[in-house]
Short mmCIF file of C-alpha atoms in Angstrom, two decimals:
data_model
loop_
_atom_site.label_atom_id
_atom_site.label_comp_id
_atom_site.label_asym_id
_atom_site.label_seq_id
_atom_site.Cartn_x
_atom_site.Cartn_y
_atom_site.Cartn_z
CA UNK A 1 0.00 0.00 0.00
CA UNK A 2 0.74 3.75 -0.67
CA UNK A 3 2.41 5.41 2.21
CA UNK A 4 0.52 8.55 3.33
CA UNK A 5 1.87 11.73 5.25
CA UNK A 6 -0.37 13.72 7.31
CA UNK A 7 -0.09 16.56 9.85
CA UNK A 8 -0.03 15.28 13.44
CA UNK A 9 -2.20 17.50 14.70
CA UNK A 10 -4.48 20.50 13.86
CA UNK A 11 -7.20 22.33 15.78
CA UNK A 12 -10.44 23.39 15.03
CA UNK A 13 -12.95 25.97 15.86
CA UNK A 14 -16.32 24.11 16.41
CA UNK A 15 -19.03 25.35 14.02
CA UNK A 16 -16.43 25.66 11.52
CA UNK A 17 -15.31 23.14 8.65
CA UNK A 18 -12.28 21.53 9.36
CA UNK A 19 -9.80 20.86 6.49
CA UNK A 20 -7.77 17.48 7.31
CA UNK A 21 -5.03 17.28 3.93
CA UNK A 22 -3.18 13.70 3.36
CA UNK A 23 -0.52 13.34 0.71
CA UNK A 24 -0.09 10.22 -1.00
CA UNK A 25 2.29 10.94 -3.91
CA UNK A 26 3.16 7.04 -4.89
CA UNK A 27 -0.32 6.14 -4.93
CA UNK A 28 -1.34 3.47 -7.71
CA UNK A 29 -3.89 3.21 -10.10
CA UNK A 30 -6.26 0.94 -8.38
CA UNK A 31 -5.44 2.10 -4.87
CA UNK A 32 -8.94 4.08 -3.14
CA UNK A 33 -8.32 6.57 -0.37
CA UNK A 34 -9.90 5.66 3.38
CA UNK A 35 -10.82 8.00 5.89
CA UNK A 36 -11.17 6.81 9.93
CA UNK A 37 -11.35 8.32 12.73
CA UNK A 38 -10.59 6.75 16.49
CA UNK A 39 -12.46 8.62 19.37
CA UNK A 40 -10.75 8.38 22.48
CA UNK A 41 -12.00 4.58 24.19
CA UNK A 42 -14.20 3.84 20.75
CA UNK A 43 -12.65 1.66 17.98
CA UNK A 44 -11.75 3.35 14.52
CA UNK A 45 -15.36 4.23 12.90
CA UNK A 46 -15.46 4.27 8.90
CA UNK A 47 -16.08 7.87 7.47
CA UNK A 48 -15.21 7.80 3.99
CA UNK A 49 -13.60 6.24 1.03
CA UNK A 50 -13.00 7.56 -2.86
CA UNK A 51 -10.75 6.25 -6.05
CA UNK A 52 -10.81 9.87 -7.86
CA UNK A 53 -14.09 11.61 -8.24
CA UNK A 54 -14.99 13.65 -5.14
CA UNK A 55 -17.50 11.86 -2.37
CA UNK A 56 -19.90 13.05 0.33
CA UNK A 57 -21.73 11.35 2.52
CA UNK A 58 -23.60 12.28 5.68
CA UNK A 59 -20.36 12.48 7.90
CA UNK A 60 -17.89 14.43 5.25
CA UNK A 61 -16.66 15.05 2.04
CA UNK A 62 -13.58 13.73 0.44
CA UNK A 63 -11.67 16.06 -2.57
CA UNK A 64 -8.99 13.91 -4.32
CA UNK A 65 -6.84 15.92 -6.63
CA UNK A 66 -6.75 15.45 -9.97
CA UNK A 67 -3.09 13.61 -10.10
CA UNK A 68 -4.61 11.67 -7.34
CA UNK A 69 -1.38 12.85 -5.21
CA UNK A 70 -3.07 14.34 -2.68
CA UNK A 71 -6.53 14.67 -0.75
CA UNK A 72 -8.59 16.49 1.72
CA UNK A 73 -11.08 15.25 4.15
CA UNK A 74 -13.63 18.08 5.13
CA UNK A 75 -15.86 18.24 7.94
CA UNK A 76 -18.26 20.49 7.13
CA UNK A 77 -19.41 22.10 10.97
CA UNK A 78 -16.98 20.47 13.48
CA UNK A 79 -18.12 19.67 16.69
CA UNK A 80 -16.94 18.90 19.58
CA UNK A 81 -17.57 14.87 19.09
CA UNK A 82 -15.51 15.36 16.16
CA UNK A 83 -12.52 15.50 18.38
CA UNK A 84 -10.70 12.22 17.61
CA UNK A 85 -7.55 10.68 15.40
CA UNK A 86 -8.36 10.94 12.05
CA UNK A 87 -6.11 8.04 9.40
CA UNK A 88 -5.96 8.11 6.00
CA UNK A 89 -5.80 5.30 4.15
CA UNK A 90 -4.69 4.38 0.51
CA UNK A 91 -4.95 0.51 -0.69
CA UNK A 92 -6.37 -1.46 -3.05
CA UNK A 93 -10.01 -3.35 -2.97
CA UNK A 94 -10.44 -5.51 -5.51
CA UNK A 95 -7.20 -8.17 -4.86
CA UNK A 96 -9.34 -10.63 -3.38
CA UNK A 97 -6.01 -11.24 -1.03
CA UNK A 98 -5.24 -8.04 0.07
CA UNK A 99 -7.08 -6.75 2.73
CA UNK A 100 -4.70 -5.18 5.14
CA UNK A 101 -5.16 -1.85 6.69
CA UNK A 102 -2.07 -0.16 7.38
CA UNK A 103 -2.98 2.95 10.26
CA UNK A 104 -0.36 5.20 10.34
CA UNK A 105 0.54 8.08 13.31
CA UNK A 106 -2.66 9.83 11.79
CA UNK A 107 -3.64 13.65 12.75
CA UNK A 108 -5.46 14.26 16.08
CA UNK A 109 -8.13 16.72 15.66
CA UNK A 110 -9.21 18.83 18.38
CA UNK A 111 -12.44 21.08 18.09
CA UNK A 112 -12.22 23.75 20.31
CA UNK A 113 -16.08 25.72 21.67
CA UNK B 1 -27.15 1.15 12.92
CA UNK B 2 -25.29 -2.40 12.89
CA UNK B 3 -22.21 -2.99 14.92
CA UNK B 4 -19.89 -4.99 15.43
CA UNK B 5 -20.32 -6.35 19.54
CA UNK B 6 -16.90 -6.89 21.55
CA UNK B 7 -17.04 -8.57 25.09
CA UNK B 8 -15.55 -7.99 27.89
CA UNK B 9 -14.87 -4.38 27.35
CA UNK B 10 -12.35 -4.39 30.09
CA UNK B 11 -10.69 -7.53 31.74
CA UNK B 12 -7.66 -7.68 34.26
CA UNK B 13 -6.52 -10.70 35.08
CA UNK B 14 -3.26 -11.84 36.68
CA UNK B 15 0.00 -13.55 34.46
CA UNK B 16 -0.75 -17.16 33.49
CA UNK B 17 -4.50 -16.68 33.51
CA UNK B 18 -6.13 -17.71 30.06
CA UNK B 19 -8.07 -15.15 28.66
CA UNK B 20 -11.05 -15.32 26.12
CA UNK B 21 -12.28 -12.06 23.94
CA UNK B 22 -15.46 -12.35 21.96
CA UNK B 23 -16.48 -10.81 19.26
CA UNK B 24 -19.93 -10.61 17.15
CA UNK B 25 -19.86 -9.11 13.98
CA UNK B 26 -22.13 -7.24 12.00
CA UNK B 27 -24.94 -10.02 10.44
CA UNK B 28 -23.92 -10.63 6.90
CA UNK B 29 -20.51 -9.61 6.79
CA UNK B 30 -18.10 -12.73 5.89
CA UNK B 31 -15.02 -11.46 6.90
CA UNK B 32 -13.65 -10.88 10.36
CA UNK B 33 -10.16 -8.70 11.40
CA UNK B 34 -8.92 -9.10 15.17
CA UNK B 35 -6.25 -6.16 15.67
CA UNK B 36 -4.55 -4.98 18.51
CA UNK B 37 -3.48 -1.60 19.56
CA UNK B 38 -0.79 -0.58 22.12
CA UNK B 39 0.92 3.10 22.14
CA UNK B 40 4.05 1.56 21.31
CA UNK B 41 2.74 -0.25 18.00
CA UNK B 42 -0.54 1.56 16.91
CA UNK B 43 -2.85 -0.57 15.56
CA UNK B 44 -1.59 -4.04 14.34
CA UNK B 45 -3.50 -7.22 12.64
CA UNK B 46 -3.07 -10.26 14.29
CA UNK B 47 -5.70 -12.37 12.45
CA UNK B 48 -7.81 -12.69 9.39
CA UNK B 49 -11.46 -14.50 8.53
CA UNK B 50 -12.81 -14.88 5.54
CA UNK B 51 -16.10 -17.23 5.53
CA UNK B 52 -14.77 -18.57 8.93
CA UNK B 53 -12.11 -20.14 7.69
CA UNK B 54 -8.31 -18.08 9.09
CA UNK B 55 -6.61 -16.93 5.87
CA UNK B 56 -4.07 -15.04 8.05
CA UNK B 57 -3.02 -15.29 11.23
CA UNK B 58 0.65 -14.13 10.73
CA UNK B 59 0.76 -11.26 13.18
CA UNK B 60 -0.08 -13.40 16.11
CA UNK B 61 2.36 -15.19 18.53
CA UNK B 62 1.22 -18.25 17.94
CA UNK B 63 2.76 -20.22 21.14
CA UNK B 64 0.01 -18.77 22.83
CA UNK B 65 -2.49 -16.71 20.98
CA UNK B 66 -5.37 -18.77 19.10
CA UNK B 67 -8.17 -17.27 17.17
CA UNK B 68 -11.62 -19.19 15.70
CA UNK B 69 -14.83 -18.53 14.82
CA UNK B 70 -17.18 -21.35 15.56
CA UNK B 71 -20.11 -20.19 14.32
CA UNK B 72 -20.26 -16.99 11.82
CA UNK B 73 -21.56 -14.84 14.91
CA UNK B 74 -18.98 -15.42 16.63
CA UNK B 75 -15.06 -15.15 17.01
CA UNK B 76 -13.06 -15.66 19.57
CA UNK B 77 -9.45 -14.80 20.57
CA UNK B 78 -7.44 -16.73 23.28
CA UNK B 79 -4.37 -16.13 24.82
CA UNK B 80 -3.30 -18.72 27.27
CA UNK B 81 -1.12 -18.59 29.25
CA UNK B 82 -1.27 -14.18 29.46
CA UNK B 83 1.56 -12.21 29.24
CA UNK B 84 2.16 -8.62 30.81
CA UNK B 85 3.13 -7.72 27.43
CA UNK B 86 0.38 -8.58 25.99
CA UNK B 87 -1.32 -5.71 27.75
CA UNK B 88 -3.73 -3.79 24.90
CA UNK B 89 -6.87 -3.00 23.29
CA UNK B 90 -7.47 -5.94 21.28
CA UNK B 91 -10.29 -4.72 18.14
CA UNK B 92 -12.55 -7.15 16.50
CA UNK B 93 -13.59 -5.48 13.13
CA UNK B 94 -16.23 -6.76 10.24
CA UNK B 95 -16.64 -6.52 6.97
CA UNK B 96 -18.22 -7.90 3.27
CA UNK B 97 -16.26 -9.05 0.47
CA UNK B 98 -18.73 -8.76 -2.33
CA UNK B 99 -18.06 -8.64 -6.34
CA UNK B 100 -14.34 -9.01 -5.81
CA UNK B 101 -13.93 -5.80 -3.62
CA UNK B 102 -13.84 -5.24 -0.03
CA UNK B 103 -15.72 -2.99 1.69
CA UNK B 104 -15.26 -0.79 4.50
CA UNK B 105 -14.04 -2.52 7.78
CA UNK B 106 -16.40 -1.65 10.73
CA UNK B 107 -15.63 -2.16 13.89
CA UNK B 108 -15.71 -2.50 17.98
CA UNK B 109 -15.07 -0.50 20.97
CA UNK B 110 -12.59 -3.40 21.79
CA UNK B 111 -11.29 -5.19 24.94
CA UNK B 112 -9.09 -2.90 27.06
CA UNK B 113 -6.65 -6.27 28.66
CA UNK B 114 -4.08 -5.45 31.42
CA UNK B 115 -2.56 -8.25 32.00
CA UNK B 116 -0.94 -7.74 35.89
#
C-alpha cells in the first residue's frame, strides 16, 4: 500500500469546517483513499472512502486531486464529538487477497467551543 | 445502525491466567479482522477471517495466541497462558467481500486487557 503523510495534529474551531489534507504521492492506479477516525475509548469508525471523483456522505466530504497525489477530508461544521484521530488510508479493494489496513501516526483533531 | 459487539470491554486478570475475547460481527458480513493496539505499535492485525475459515493469522504469537470462529456470529481470541506484554486494546472489526472488492471494515469499541 501507498504510504501517506499527514499533519499530526491540527485544531479546530467548532461550528467551523475543518480541512484534514493527506498526501499520498506514490499512490497506484487501483489504490482508493480511506478516511477513519478513532475517538478516544471507541474503535476506529469508517467515514469515507474515494478512487478519484470527489464523495460526500452524511459524515464528510472527500476532494482527491486530480493527479490523485493528494486529498482532503472536510468536515463540514466540526463539533466537539468530532474530536478524535483521524487516518488516512490508501490501498487497493479488488485483490481478493489483500485486505490489510495499514494505520499510520494519523492527525489528532481537536475542536475547540 | 449495525455494529460490530466486543465482550468484555475491560478484563484484568493476573499472568498465566487464560483469557477469552469475543467478538460478534455485523450479520452478513463474511469477513472478520482481530487487531490490537498498544501506544508503542498503533494498531496491528493479528488475524484474518474470511467465511470462517483463518486466511491469516501471521501477526499473532502463535505459542500462545489462538483465534476461531465457531459459528459466523462469533469469534473468539485466546491467549493462554497471558503475558504482561500482551497488555492492549485488542479490536474485532467486520466486513463484506462482495463482487471481488472489499468494503469498509467496521468495527468494535474493543477489549481494554491489562494483564498484571
Amino acid at each position: 500500500d501507498a504510504k501517506t503523510t499527514q499533519p499530526p495534529s491540527m485544531d479546530c474551531a467548532e461550528g467551523r469546517a475543518a480541512n484534514l489534507p493527506c498526501n499520498h504521492s506514490t499512490i497506484s492506479g487501483n489504490e482508493y483513499v480511506y478516511w477513519y477516525r478513532q475517538i478516544h475509548s471507541q474503535g476506529p469508525q469508517y467515514i469515507i472512502h474515494g478512487l478519484k471523483n470527489n464523495e460526500t456522505n452524511e459524515m464528510a466530504s472527500l476532494i482527491i486531486t486530480e493527479d490523485r497525489k493528494s486529498s482532503t477530508l472536510i468536515l463540514p461544521h466540526a463539533t466537539l464529538r468530532d474530536t478524535a484521530v483521524y487516518y488516512c488510508i490508501v490501498r487497493v479493494t479488488t485483490l481478493i487477497n489483500d485486505y490489510k489496513l495499514s494505520f499510520g501516526a494519523g492527525t489528532t483533531v481537536t475542536v475547540r467551543a | 445502525d449495525a455494529r460490530v459487539t466486543q465482550t468484555p470491554r475491560h478484563k484484568v486478570t493476573e499472568m498465566g491466567q487464560e483469557v477469552t475475547m469475543r467478538c460478534q460481527p455485523i450479520l452478513g458480513h463474511n469477513t472478520v479482522f482481530w487487531y490490537r493496539q498498544t501506544m508503542m505499535q498503533g494498531l496491528e492485525l493479528l488475524a484474518y477471517f474470511r467465511n470462517r475459515a483463518p486466511l491469516d493469522d501471521s501477526g499473532m504469537p502463535k505459542d500462545r495466541f489462538s483465534a476461531e470462529m465457531p459459528d459466523a456470529t462469533l469469534a473468539t481470541l485466546k491467549i493462554q497462558p497471558s503475558e504482561p506484554r500482551d497488555s492492549a486494546v485488542y479490536f474485532c472489526a467486520s466486513g463484506l467481500v462482495s463482487r471481488g472488492h472489499h468494503q469498509p471494515q467496521h468495527f468494535g469499541d474493543g477489549t481494554r486487557l491489562s494483564i498484571l
